[in-house]
Amino acid sequence: NPAGNGSVESYSSNFWAINDYYQFQFSTTNYSAISITWDATSSATGPMDFKVQYSTDGSSFTDASGTNSTYQLTNDSWTSASTNGASTRTLDLSGVTALNSQPAVYIRLVMTSTTAVNLGVVATTGSSRVDNFTVTGSFTGSVTPYYSKSSGNLTDVATWGTNTDGTGTQPANF
């Protein structure tokens, strides 16, 4: 895999056709207000036009809406030593409450036309790359505070409890 956008490697593909896609899967359990960020670029003869789709079952996908739900790529220069901000896109999916607290969420970046970055037709050798796919959200789960006893090994769960003096229910693990 070629250099990423400020990372050692990226995911690169060629032989693109309409409706081909990159797919990402992640859990949003105990999270809401989901947002995704990713870096994308194409070679001069690689695909230019993409859209974002989401799903919670991996088979029925919905087109996203909002800024960067559809986007056009350019031929940005990527190196492992620095990040090219022109390649970074963020899509706020917080309005899609169906994505909140799900065991699995699927995101697709789908090619939508045969137009290449150089405004010709996508070539079989034309490539597209993605890197740094990130998911953020607001934690909605509960947090149990644990307190340490005044003495003991802090790496031992027996030294911790739910009461302020370290007694009470111990954590199952760290």
Short mmCIF file of C-alpha atoms in Angstrom, two decimals:
data_model
loop_
_atom_site.label_atom_id
_atom_site.label_comp_id
_atom_site.label_asym_id
_atom_site.label_seq_id
_atom_site.Cartn_x
_atom_site.Cartn_y
_atom_site.Cartn_z
CA ASN A 1 0.00 0.00 0.00
CA PRO A 2 1.29 3.48 -0.83
CA ALA A 3 2.01 6.21 1.72
CA GLY A 4 -0.97 7.60 3.54
CA ASN A 5 -1.90 11.12 4.47
CA GLY A 6 0.63 11.55 7.26
CA SER A 7 0.81 7.79 7.89
CA VAL A 8 3.01 4.97 6.63
CA GLU A 9 0.30 3.28 4.55
CA SER A 10 -3.12 3.92 3.05
CA TYR A 11 -5.65 1.64 1.41
CA SER A 12 -5.45 1.93 -2.37
CA SER A 13 -7.62 0.39 -5.11
CA ASN A 14 -7.93 0.47 -8.88
CA PHE A 15 -10.25 -1.18 -11.48
CA TRP A 16 -13.06 1.10 -10.24
CA ALA A 17 -16.63 0.91 -11.59
CA ILE A 18 -19.81 2.78 -10.65
CA ASN A 19 -21.13 1.62 -7.23
CA ASP A 20 -17.77 0.17 -6.13
CA TYR A 21 -17.01 1.26 -2.58
CA TYR A 22 -14.79 1.27 0.47
CA GLN A 23 -16.64 -0.06 3.53
CA PHE A 24 -15.96 0.52 7.23
CA GLN A 25 -17.64 -1.21 10.17
CA PHE A 26 -17.63 -0.13 13.83
CA SER A 27 -19.72 -0.24 17.00
CA THR A 28 -21.46 2.81 18.48
CA THR A 29 -22.63 1.03 21.65
CA ASN A 30 -23.04 3.67 24.39
CA TYR A 31 -22.39 6.51 21.90
CA SER A 32 -24.64 9.01 20.11
CA ALA A 33 -24.09 12.09 17.92
CA ILE A 34 -21.87 10.14 15.52
CA SER A 35 -19.49 11.92 13.16
CA ILE A 36 -16.95 10.46 10.73
CA THR A 37 -13.74 11.88 9.32
CA TRP A 38 -11.58 10.40 6.57
CA ASP A 39 -8.89 11.30 4.07
CA ALA A 40 -9.33 10.47 0.38
CA THR A 41 -7.49 11.15 -2.87
CA SER A 42 -7.34 9.72 -6.39
CA SER A 43 -4.77 9.61 -9.14
CA ALA A 44 -5.39 11.77 -12.22
CA THR A 45 -7.13 8.84 -13.94
CA GLY A 46 -8.86 7.65 -10.73
CA PRO A 47 -12.49 8.24 -9.74
CA MET A 48 -13.58 11.75 -8.78
CA ASP A 49 -17.22 11.46 -7.62
CA PHE A 50 -18.29 9.70 -4.40
CA LYS A 51 -21.18 9.57 -1.95
CA VAL A 52 -21.47 8.29 1.63
CA GLN A 53 -23.97 5.64 2.66
CA TYR A 54 -24.74 4.14 6.10
CA SER A 55 -26.39 0.99 7.43
CA THR A 56 -26.95 -0.84 10.70
CA ASP A 57 -27.45 -4.28 9.15
CA GLY A 58 -24.76 -4.33 6.43
CA SER A 59 -27.23 -4.97 3.61
CA SER A 60 -29.72 -2.09 3.41
CA PHE A 61 -27.85 1.20 2.88
CA THR A 62 -29.13 4.78 3.01
CA ASP A 63 -27.54 7.77 1.28
CA ALA A 64 -26.22 10.25 3.85
CA SER A 65 -27.07 13.94 3.63
CA GLY A 66 -25.22 17.07 4.61
CA THR A 67 -21.79 18.56 3.97
CA ASN A 68 -19.42 15.93 2.49
CA SER A 69 -22.19 13.36 1.98
CA THR A 70 -21.25 13.70 -1.69
CA TYR A 71 -17.78 14.85 -2.64
CA GLN A 72 -15.25 15.14 -5.43
CA LEU A 73 -11.66 14.00 -5.11
CA THR A 74 -8.57 15.71 -6.42
CA ASN A 75 -5.08 14.34 -6.98
CA ASP A 76 -3.59 15.43 -3.64
CA SER A 77 0.01 14.66 -2.84
CA TRP A 78 0.34 12.32 0.15
CA THR A 79 3.46 11.51 2.13
CA SER A 80 3.98 9.65 5.38
CA ALA A 81 5.83 12.68 6.79
CA SER A 82 3.02 15.25 6.65
CA THR A 83 -0.74 15.61 6.34
CA ASN A 84 -2.44 17.31 3.40
CA GLY A 85 -5.55 18.96 4.88
CA ALA A 86 -7.18 19.32 1.44
CA SER A 87 -7.81 15.54 1.52
CA THR A 88 -9.72 15.49 4.82
CA ARG A 89 -13.50 15.33 4.98
CA THR A 90 -15.89 15.24 7.94
CA LEU A 91 -19.54 14.19 7.86
CA ASP A 92 -21.80 14.98 10.82
CA LEU A 93 -24.23 12.08 11.23
CA SER A 94 -25.59 13.24 14.61
CA GLY A 95 -29.04 13.74 13.09
CA VAL A 96 -29.21 10.04 12.17
CA THR A 97 -30.40 8.70 15.52
CA ALA A 98 -30.65 5.17 14.07
CA LEU A 99 -26.83 5.04 14.30
CA ASN A 100 -26.84 5.68 18.07
CA SER A 101 -25.77 2.83 20.38
CA GLN A 102 -25.64 0.15 17.68
CA PRO A 103 -23.51 -3.02 17.86
CA ALA A 104 -22.57 -2.51 14.21
CA VAL A 105 -22.63 0.50 11.90
CA TYR A 106 -21.46 0.28 8.29
CA ILE A 107 -20.23 3.22 6.23
CA ARG A 108 -19.63 3.05 2.50
CA LEU A 109 -17.75 5.55 0.32
CA VAL A 110 -19.34 4.79 -3.05
CA MET A 111 -18.08 5.77 -6.52
CA THR A 112 -20.95 7.49 -8.39
CA SER A 113 -19.66 8.34 -11.89
CA THR A 114 -17.07 7.32 -14.46
CA THR A 115 -15.53 10.80 -14.41
CA ALA A 116 -11.84 10.79 -13.48
CA VAL A 117 -10.01 13.51 -11.58
CA ASN A 118 -8.51 14.72 -14.90
CA LEU A 119 -12.14 15.00 -16.21
CA GLY A 120 -11.60 12.05 -18.59
CA VAL A 121 -12.99 8.57 -18.00
CA VAL A 122 -11.74 6.51 -15.04
CA ALA A 123 -8.99 4.16 -16.25
CA THR A 124 -8.58 0.59 -15.01
CA THR A 125 -5.18 1.65 -13.66
CA GLY A 126 -6.68 4.78 -12.06
CA SER A 127 -6.41 4.52 -8.30
CA SER A 128 -8.18 5.94 -5.28
CA ARG A 129 -6.89 5.91 -1.70
CA VAL A 130 -8.41 6.30 1.77
CA ASP A 131 -6.69 6.81 5.10
CA ASN A 132 -7.29 7.92 8.70
CA PHE A 133 -10.97 6.89 8.94
CA THR A 134 -12.12 8.09 12.37
CA VAL A 135 -15.42 7.89 14.25
CA THR A 136 -16.38 10.25 17.06
CA GLY A 137 -19.46 10.49 19.25
CA SER A 138 -20.80 11.45 22.66
CA PHE A 139 -20.57 8.82 25.39
CA THR A 140 -24.04 7.93 26.70
CA GLY A 141 -23.20 4.95 28.91
CA SER A 142 -22.87 4.96 32.64
CA VAL A 143 -19.61 5.24 34.52
CA THR A 144 -19.06 3.72 37.95
CA PRO A 145 -16.43 5.57 40.00
CA TYR A 146 -14.00 3.40 41.96
CA TYR A 147 -11.79 4.56 44.82
CA SER A 148 -8.52 3.11 46.05
CA LYS A 149 -7.85 1.96 49.58
CA SER A 150 -5.19 3.87 51.53
CA SER A 151 -2.72 1.00 51.10
CA GLY A 152 -2.20 -1.92 48.75
CA ASN A 153 -1.16 -2.63 45.21
CA LEU A 154 -2.95 -0.20 42.88
CA THR A 155 -2.89 -2.77 40.05
CA ASP A 156 -4.89 -5.27 42.14
CA VAL A 157 -8.70 -4.97 41.77
CA ALA A 158 -9.02 -5.90 45.48
CA THR A 159 -7.48 -2.50 46.31
CA TRP A 160 -10.44 -0.70 44.75
CA GLY A 161 -14.12 -0.31 45.67
CA THR A 162 -17.19 1.84 45.09
CA ASN A 163 -16.99 3.53 48.51
CA THR A 164 -14.68 6.52 49.06
CA ASP A 165 -12.48 4.46 51.43
CA GLY A 166 -11.92 1.75 48.80
CA THR A 167 -14.40 -0.71 50.25
CA GLY A 168 -17.56 -1.88 48.54
CA THR A 169 -18.03 -3.52 45.17
CA GLN A 170 -14.75 -4.13 43.39
CA PRO A 171 -14.32 -3.67 39.63
CA ALA A 172 -14.34 -6.92 37.62
CA ASN A 173 -11.18 -5.77 35.83
CA PHE A 174 -9.38 -2.68 34.66
#
